[in-house]
């Protein structure tokens, strides 16, 4: 998102001619101050509109600061270029909240599809047996247990295939609370998904349910909030920065 605003100078040519350095410094400072205000307001908007956003999500907004050579400040979500290998780019899961539509596949969903344990084009949502964290997301530990038992590897170092040794299998199932198994579309009796059978028991509980669509409605007014803050503060931020530049020049 790029914020567009217009500042009317009494005589731009004269100001630029006489105090070009101070003017560009003031514009740069005003843009970066306003960008920080936009980012903070968007964080508040995320907290207001999204249920229990994680600290990772709240910190996913970044600023590409203006310079005296490039008088443009950008506020946006961290993408592949701005995210370390350990994290999921915020653009993948936040864009549907901004523009609406289908959410993107999660890493474990792609892994299940690649190994043929979830139909292409389907999604996985938590079932009754899913363990949720404080933010309403499925426990990463439980996802690793599921993938390990199903012999699915996400990425090197993230999880590992379950040992073929029978005793190791039994120990892993005991730690997980039971054995995980997949039900594909077309099977009778159970909805498609991943289920857990109690260890040494007969009860079956759905942990992941496979669905054909996960649609998000547009609810995060990213551009509207940003433009409102820019309109309200950019001119005043420029005036303050310009006065500071003149005082410094003297």
Short mmCIF file of C-alpha atoms in Angstrom, two decimals:
data_model
loop_
_atom_site.label_atom_id
_atom_site.label_comp_id
_atom_site.label_asym_id
_atom_site.label_seq_id
_atom_site.Cartn_x
_atom_site.Cartn_y
_atom_site.Cartn_z
CA UNK A 1 0.00 0.00 0.00
CA UNK A 2 1.37 3.41 -0.99
CA UNK A 3 -0.13 6.44 0.72
CA UNK A 4 -0.89 9.35 -1.55
CA UNK A 5 -1.34 12.83 -0.12
CA UNK A 6 -0.91 16.35 -1.44
CA UNK A 7 0.76 19.22 0.39
CA UNK A 8 0.15 22.70 -1.03
CA UNK A 9 3.18 24.93 -0.64
CA UNK A 10 2.74 28.71 -0.90
CA UNK A 11 5.58 28.85 -3.44
CA UNK A 12 7.17 25.42 -4.12
CA UNK A 13 9.78 26.72 -6.55
CA UNK A 14 11.07 29.29 -4.08
CA UNK A 15 11.12 26.85 -1.18
CA UNK A 16 12.96 24.19 -3.15
CA UNK A 17 15.36 26.72 -4.56
CA UNK A 18 16.28 28.27 -1.23
CA UNK A 19 16.04 25.37 1.16
CA UNK A 20 16.11 22.24 -0.97
CA UNK A 21 18.04 20.20 1.58
CA UNK A 22 15.78 21.15 4.51
CA UNK A 23 12.65 20.64 2.44
CA UNK A 24 13.58 17.11 1.38
CA UNK A 25 14.64 16.25 4.94
CA UNK A 26 11.29 17.51 6.25
CA UNK A 27 9.34 15.54 3.64
CA UNK A 28 11.29 12.36 4.40
CA UNK A 29 10.75 12.78 8.15
CA UNK A 30 7.04 13.50 7.73
CA UNK A 31 6.51 10.47 5.50
CA UNK A 32 8.29 8.12 7.91
CA UNK A 33 6.48 9.54 10.95
CA UNK A 34 3.16 9.11 9.16
CA UNK A 35 4.08 5.57 8.07
CA UNK A 36 4.71 4.65 11.71
CA UNK A 37 1.30 6.07 12.67
CA UNK A 38 -0.31 4.07 9.84
CA UNK A 39 1.41 0.86 10.95
CA UNK A 40 0.32 1.34 14.57
CA UNK A 41 -3.28 2.04 13.51
CA UNK A 42 -3.31 -1.06 11.30
CA UNK A 43 -2.09 -3.17 14.21
CA UNK A 44 -5.03 -1.90 16.24
CA UNK A 45 -7.35 -2.67 13.31
CA UNK A 46 -6.01 -6.23 13.12
CA UNK A 47 -6.65 -6.70 16.84
CA UNK A 48 -10.18 -5.36 16.39
CA UNK A 49 -11.19 -7.41 13.37
CA UNK A 50 -9.29 -10.71 13.68
CA UNK A 51 -9.90 -13.20 16.48
CA UNK A 52 -6.88 -13.49 18.77
CA UNK A 53 -4.11 -12.54 16.30
CA UNK A 54 -0.71 -13.95 17.24
CA UNK A 55 2.25 -11.68 18.07
CA UNK A 56 3.77 -12.92 14.79
CA UNK A 57 0.78 -11.54 12.89
CA UNK A 58 0.78 -8.23 14.76
CA UNK A 59 4.48 -7.82 13.99
CA UNK A 60 4.03 -8.77 10.33
CA UNK A 61 3.54 -5.16 9.25
CA UNK A 62 6.74 -3.52 8.07
CA UNK A 63 7.77 -0.09 6.82
CA UNK A 64 9.98 0.61 3.84
CA UNK A 65 11.18 4.04 4.89
CA UNK A 66 11.45 7.10 2.69
CA UNK A 67 14.84 8.66 2.04
CA UNK A 68 15.83 12.13 0.85
CA UNK A 69 16.47 10.55 -2.56
CA UNK A 70 13.19 8.56 -2.64
CA UNK A 71 10.32 10.45 -1.02
CA UNK A 72 7.99 7.48 -0.69
CA UNK A 73 7.19 5.40 2.40
CA UNK A 74 5.48 2.02 2.14
CA UNK A 75 3.52 0.11 4.81
CA UNK A 76 2.83 -3.51 3.93
CA UNK A 77 2.84 -7.11 5.14
CA UNK A 78 6.02 -9.15 5.25
CA UNK A 79 6.34 -11.26 2.13
CA UNK A 80 8.84 -13.96 1.08
CA UNK A 81 11.63 -11.39 0.74
CA UNK A 82 11.04 -9.90 4.18
CA UNK A 83 10.51 -13.17 6.10
CA UNK A 84 13.10 -15.57 7.45
CA UNK A 85 13.01 -19.23 6.46
CA UNK A 86 11.50 -20.09 9.84
CA UNK A 87 8.32 -18.11 9.33
CA UNK A 88 5.36 -18.11 6.98
CA UNK A 89 5.07 -14.87 4.97
CA UNK A 90 2.14 -12.86 6.31
CA UNK A 91 0.95 -12.12 2.78
CA UNK A 92 -0.02 -15.80 2.40
CA UNK A 93 -2.60 -15.84 5.16
CA UNK A 94 -3.49 -12.18 5.64
CA UNK A 95 -4.38 -11.19 2.06
CA UNK A 96 -7.72 -13.06 2.14
CA UNK A 97 -8.70 -10.91 5.14
CA UNK A 98 -7.89 -7.77 3.10
CA UNK A 99 -9.29 -8.68 -0.32
CA UNK A 100 -11.55 -11.63 0.56
CA UNK A 101 -11.69 -15.04 -1.12
CA UNK A 102 -10.04 -18.41 -0.56
CA UNK A 103 -7.22 -18.71 1.94
CA UNK A 104 -3.94 -20.19 0.79
CA UNK A 105 -2.87 -23.71 1.72
CA UNK A 106 -0.90 -24.21 4.89
CA UNK A 107 2.39 -26.10 4.79
CA UNK A 108 0.98 -29.25 6.37
CA UNK A 109 -1.95 -29.20 3.92
CA UNK A 110 0.42 -29.06 0.98
CA UNK A 111 2.42 -31.94 2.49
CA UNK A 112 -0.72 -34.05 2.89
CA UNK A 113 -1.73 -33.37 -0.71
CA UNK A 114 1.72 -34.14 -2.11
CA UNK A 115 1.69 -37.52 -0.36
CA UNK A 116 -1.85 -38.28 -1.55
CA UNK A 117 -3.43 -38.17 1.91
CA UNK A 118 -5.68 -35.19 1.19
CA UNK A 119 -7.43 -34.46 -2.15
CA UNK A 120 -5.96 -31.75 -4.34
CA UNK A 121 -7.80 -28.46 -3.91
CA UNK A 122 -9.22 -29.36 -0.49
CA UNK A 123 -8.45 -27.79 2.90
CA UNK A 124 -8.13 -29.10 6.46
CA UNK A 125 -9.98 -27.49 9.38
CA UNK A 126 -9.77 -28.48 13.07
CA UNK A 127 -12.09 -31.25 14.23
CA UNK A 128 -13.39 -32.09 17.69
CA UNK A 129 -10.11 -33.76 18.67
CA UNK A 130 -7.87 -30.86 17.62
CA UNK A 131 -5.80 -29.20 20.33
CA UNK A 132 -5.94 -25.42 19.98
CA UNK A 133 -3.47 -22.92 21.38
CA UNK A 134 -4.30 -19.63 23.11
CA UNK A 135 -4.77 -17.95 19.72
CA UNK A 136 -7.26 -20.49 18.38
CA UNK A 137 -4.75 -22.17 16.08
CA UNK A 138 -4.14 -25.90 15.97
CA UNK A 139 -1.24 -27.02 18.14
CA UNK A 140 1.98 -27.34 16.15
CA UNK A 141 2.95 -30.30 18.33
CA UNK A 142 -0.21 -32.18 17.38
CA UNK A 143 0.33 -31.45 13.68
CA UNK A 144 3.84 -32.89 13.97
CA UNK A 145 2.44 -36.00 15.72
CA UNK A 146 -0.10 -36.49 12.93
CA UNK A 147 2.41 -36.05 10.12
CA UNK A 148 4.95 -38.27 11.87
CA UNK A 149 2.49 -41.13 12.25
CA UNK A 150 1.29 -40.69 8.67
CA UNK A 151 4.93 -40.72 7.55
CA UNK A 152 4.77 -37.23 6.03
CA UNK A 153 7.75 -34.88 6.09
CA UNK A 154 7.15 -31.14 5.78
CA UNK A 155 10.71 -29.92 5.37
CA UNK A 156 14.09 -31.18 6.47
CA UNK A 157 14.55 -30.55 10.18
CA UNK A 158 10.88 -29.77 10.87
CA UNK A 159 9.74 -33.33 11.51
CA UNK A 160 10.85 -36.81 10.60
CA UNK A 161 9.29 -39.96 9.34
CA UNK A 162 8.11 -42.33 12.01
CA UNK A 163 10.42 -45.24 12.72
CA UNK A 164 9.50 -48.56 11.13
CA UNK A 165 10.33 -50.28 14.42
CA UNK A 166 7.09 -51.58 15.96
CA UNK A 167 8.04 -50.56 19.49
CA UNK A 168 8.80 -47.02 18.34
CA UNK A 169 5.41 -46.87 16.61
CA UNK A 170 3.61 -47.97 19.75
CA UNK A 171 5.51 -45.47 21.90
CA UNK A 172 4.69 -42.62 19.49
CA UNK A 173 1.01 -43.58 19.44
CA UNK A 174 0.92 -43.70 23.23
CA UNK A 175 2.45 -40.20 23.45
CA UNK A 176 -0.08 -38.87 20.93
CA UNK A 177 -2.98 -40.51 22.74
CA UNK A 178 -3.85 -42.85 19.90
CA UNK A 179 -3.32 -43.79 16.26
CA UNK A 180 -4.03 -41.32 13.47
CA UNK A 181 -5.53 -42.48 10.18
CA UNK A 182 -6.94 -40.84 7.04
CA UNK A 183 -10.43 -41.13 5.59
CA UNK A 184 -10.62 -40.01 1.96
CA UNK A 185 -13.75 -38.82 0.10
CA UNK A 186 -16.05 -41.66 -0.89
CA UNK A 187 -15.56 -43.72 2.26
CA UNK A 188 -18.73 -44.74 4.08
CA UNK A 189 -19.50 -43.79 7.66
CA UNK A 190 -17.01 -40.96 8.28
CA UNK A 191 -16.45 -37.55 6.74
CA UNK A 192 -13.14 -37.09 4.90
CA UNK A 193 -10.35 -36.11 7.26
CA UNK A 194 -7.80 -37.30 9.79
CA UNK A 195 -9.09 -39.30 12.75
CA UNK A 196 -7.58 -40.60 15.95
CA UNK A 197 -8.39 -43.97 17.45
CA UNK A 198 -7.82 -44.21 21.18
CA UNK A 199 -4.68 -46.07 22.19
CA UNK A 200 -5.81 -49.60 23.06
CA UNK A 201 -9.43 -48.41 22.62
CA UNK A 202 -12.22 -48.26 20.06
CA UNK A 203 -13.35 -44.64 20.16
CA UNK A 204 -12.65 -42.59 17.02
CA UNK A 205 -12.39 -38.77 17.08
CA UNK A 206 -12.02 -36.37 14.12
CA UNK A 207 -8.88 -34.27 14.44
CA UNK A 208 -8.88 -32.68 10.97
CA UNK A 209 -11.90 -32.41 8.68
CA UNK A 210 -11.32 -32.07 4.93
CA UNK A 211 -13.45 -29.41 3.20
CA UNK A 212 -13.59 -28.18 -0.38
CA UNK A 213 -13.43 -24.46 0.40
CA UNK A 214 -12.38 -22.02 3.14
CA UNK A 215 -13.64 -18.56 2.20
CA UNK A 216 -12.81 -15.36 4.05
CA UNK A 217 -14.86 -12.21 3.72
CA UNK A 218 -13.11 -8.89 3.32
CA UNK A 219 -12.90 -7.50 6.85
CA UNK A 220 -9.54 -5.74 7.28
CA UNK A 221 -9.89 -2.25 5.76
CA UNK A 222 -6.16 -1.94 5.15
CA UNK A 223 -6.11 0.83 2.57
CA UNK A 224 -9.03 2.77 4.09
CA UNK A 225 -7.39 2.92 7.53
CA UNK A 226 -4.01 3.85 6.07
CA UNK A 227 -5.36 6.63 3.90
CA UNK A 228 -7.43 8.04 6.77
CA UNK A 229 -4.37 8.29 9.03
CA UNK A 230 -2.28 9.83 6.25
CA UNK A 231 -4.92 12.44 5.50
CA UNK A 232 -5.22 13.31 9.19
CA UNK A 233 -1.51 13.56 10.06
CA UNK A 234 0.81 13.95 7.07
CA UNK A 235 0.47 17.72 6.64
CA UNK A 236 0.94 18.44 10.35
CA UNK A 237 3.91 16.05 10.48
CA UNK A 238 5.46 17.93 7.55
CA UNK A 239 4.95 21.32 9.22
CA UNK A 240 6.65 20.11 12.40
CA UNK A 241 9.52 18.50 10.52
CA UNK A 242 10.02 21.58 8.34
CA UNK A 243 10.13 23.87 11.38
CA UNK A 244 12.72 21.57 12.94
CA UNK A 245 14.75 21.62 9.71
CA UNK A 246 14.73 25.43 9.61
CA UNK A 247 15.77 25.65 13.25
CA UNK A 248 18.62 23.23 12.61
CA UNK A 249 19.72 25.15 9.53
CA UNK A 250 20.00 28.34 11.53
#
